[in-house]
Amino acid sequence: MNIVEIKKRALEIDQLGKLPQEILEIIYEQQLFKLFIAKELGGKDLDLLEGIKVFQRMSAIDGNFGWLVTIGTGGNMFAPTFKQEIAEEIFSPRDAVIAGSGYPTGTAVKMDSGYSVTGQWKYCSGADYATTFTMNCFIKEDGMLTDKIISCAVSREQVEIINDWQAMGLKATASHTIRVQDVWIPFDQTFQLGIWKNNYDNAVYRFPFGTFAEASFLSVCLGITENFLEEAATVIERKNKESHRTERIGALQFLYMQQLKRFKQIEEQFYAMLTIYWQKHKQEVELTEQEYQQFTEMSKESAADCVDIANNIIRSLGMDAIMETATINRIWRNLCTAAQHGFLTP
């Protein structure tokens, strides 16, 4: 089985609610959870633009697949924040992948050599196969809850997974809630973005995390939109063969070409801006607050435009598009779900 064949199994994957083991094996074999990890740890050590384009390509194959590759690779950003032996323990296994949440919905009680962590975190994509979970907690010191936040890495064995992901799309991402109760976390298993503790290096690690996340999630939306447009062309061609209403089909084809052109413009704008930002980063030119804001606005607007493109077309496809088992419907639901991520919503 190869990556291209995943598209043929997209409905099966969606109904299963998770990635089958043989597809996970493809991910491990092709190091798709380790795009930004050093080669010494079994990674591909790509640069930002290469990795973002992989996210889009995988999402164009299937939204669930692309989302999970993107989320799994996102955990690579934590690689330099652990002492070398801890980093090797977390990232070197062939099947190593992090799931977790950035929301500080836990409490870490500070003790002499670590923290006692309790809490619950929603939307941890990849929860059914993650080898490590990361979670943010408010620190409790001397019996008082502070506003300080600590990030913790917890092994799978210490985490309870609550199978509660019931979204309308991206059904196979296993974005379940996780829970821990009084789990002991040594200081060595806590981390903070921007504080380096080993020599594993990639320029991506120094790229602003918020902009990295926005680019990552938008690339998924672009890939799913690409998938939607491809399927829409198939549906329109089928309608053309079956219908005698040439005027209506002509209008539908014209609408499709308009939306395809609009998509290409969005895609071009995104990569043009990201390329400029990445080149500045590599030249050690610090981005301004205005540039950060421009990228944020572009990401949100582009995600909204992707949904609008799909909505404009699906409204014209009639009853064929409303069945949950229809490929076009499933892709549309995946896109609407991906575009709801907090980094992309208004």
PDB file of N, CA, C and O in Angstrom, residues 22-23 57-59 131 135 196 200 209 253 266 294 305 325:
ATOM      1  N   GLU A  22      -2.031  -0.134   9.073  1.00  0.00           N
ATOM      2  CA  GLU A  22      -1.202  -0.161   7.865  1.00  0.00           C
ATOM      3  C   GLU A  22      -0.919   1.244   7.333  1.00  0.00           C
ATOM      4  O   GLU A  22       0.115   1.482   6.709  1.00  0.00           O
ATOM      5  N   ILE A  23      -1.818   2.198   7.606  1.00  0.00           N
ATOM      6  CA  ILE A  23      -1.560   3.584   7.205  1.00  0.00           C
ATOM      7  C   ILE A  23      -0.586   4.239   8.180  1.00  0.00           C
ATOM      8  O   ILE A  23       0.287   5.016   7.780  1.00  0.00           O
ATOM      9  N   ARG A  57       0.064  18.589   0.587  1.00  0.00           N
ATOM     10  CA  ARG A  57      -0.051  17.403  -0.280  1.00  0.00           C
ATOM     11  C   ARG A  57      -0.761  16.266   0.441  1.00  0.00           C
ATOM     12  O   ARG A  57      -1.605  15.583  -0.151  1.00  0.00           O
ATOM     13  N   MET A  58      -0.431  16.045   1.691  1.00  0.00           N
ATOM     14  CA  MET A  58      -1.078  14.967   2.440  1.00  0.00           C
ATOM     15  C   MET A  58      -2.562  15.265   2.670  1.00  0.00           C
ATOM     16  O   MET A  58      -3.398  14.367   2.630  1.00  0.00           O
ATOM     17  N   SER A  59      -2.888  16.542   2.884  1.00  0.00           N
ATOM     18  CA  SER A  59      -4.281  16.933   3.099  1.00  0.00           C
ATOM     19  C   SER A  59      -5.091  16.854   1.806  1.00  0.00           C
ATOM     20  O   SER A  59      -6.314  16.639   1.852  1.00  0.00           O
ATOM     21  N   THR A 131       2.677   8.419  21.415  1.00  0.00           N
ATOM     22  CA  THR A 131       3.611   7.793  22.357  1.00  0.00           C
ATOM     23  C   THR A 131       3.914   8.711  23.542  1.00  0.00           C
ATOM     24  O   THR A 131       4.332   8.251  24.603  1.00  0.00           O
ATOM     25  N   MET A 135       1.061  18.760  27.707  1.00  0.00           N
ATOM     26  CA  MET A 135      -0.079  19.470  28.294  1.00  0.00           C
ATOM     27  C   MET A 135       0.412  20.676  29.074  1.00  0.00           C
ATOM     28  O   MET A 135       1.507  20.664  29.638  1.00  0.00           O
ATOM     29  N   TRP A 196      16.346  26.347  24.952  1.00  0.00           N
ATOM     30  CA  TRP A 196      16.994  25.184  24.348  1.00  0.00           C
ATOM     31  C   TRP A 196      17.823  24.435  25.383  1.00  0.00           C
ATOM     32  O   TRP A 196      18.550  25.049  26.160  1.00  0.00           O
ATOM     33  N   TYR A 200      20.267  19.613  19.143  1.00  0.00           N
ATOM     34  CA  TYR A 200      19.497  19.307  17.937  1.00  0.00           C
ATOM     35  C   TYR A 200      18.958  20.613  17.379  1.00  0.00           C
ATOM     36  O   TYR A 200      18.320  21.392  18.082  1.00  0.00           O
ATOM     37  N   PHE A 209       6.355  30.601  16.794  1.00  0.00           N
ATOM     38  CA  PHE A 209       5.477  29.432  16.892  1.00  0.00           C
ATOM     39  C   PHE A 209       4.061  29.727  16.400  1.00  0.00           C
ATOM     40  O   PHE A 209       3.443  28.902  15.720  1.00  0.00           O
ATOM     41  N   GLN A 253     -20.118  24.805 -14.638  1.00  0.00           N
ATOM     42  CA  GLN A 253     -18.716  24.747 -15.063  1.00  0.00           C
ATOM     43  C   GLN A 253     -18.048  26.113 -14.945  1.00  0.00           C
ATOM     44  O   GLN A 253     -16.883  26.221 -14.539  1.00  0.00           O
ATOM     45  N   ILE A 266      -5.380  32.417  -3.780  1.00  0.00           N
ATOM     46  CA  ILE A 266      -5.181  32.283  -2.321  1.00  0.00           C
ATOM     47  C   ILE A 266      -3.894  31.509  -2.044  1.00  0.00           C
ATOM     48  O   ILE A 266      -3.079  31.907  -1.201  1.00  0.00           O
ATOM     49  N   GLN A 294      -0.216  40.847   9.909  1.00  0.00           N
ATOM     50  CA  GLN A 294      -0.578  40.656   8.493  1.00  0.00           C
ATOM     51  C   GLN A 294      -0.711  39.164   8.167  1.00  0.00           C
ATOM     52  O   GLN A 294      -1.638  38.757   7.455  1.00  0.00           O
ATOM     53  N   ASP A 305     -12.025  32.002   3.030  1.00  0.00           N
ATOM     54  CA  ASP A 305     -12.214  31.953   1.570  1.00  0.00           C
ATOM     55  C   ASP A 305     -12.287  30.512   1.071  1.00  0.00           C
ATOM     56  O   ASP A 305     -13.059  30.205   0.157  1.00  0.00           O
ATOM     57  N   THR A 325     -22.310   9.862   2.899  1.00  0.00           N
ATOM     58  CA  THR A 325     -21.378   8.919   2.279  1.00  0.00           C
ATOM     59  C   THR A 325     -20.809   9.433   0.958  1.00  0.00           C
ATOM     60  O   THR A 325     -19.901   8.821   0.403  1.00  0.00           O
TER      61      THR A 325
END
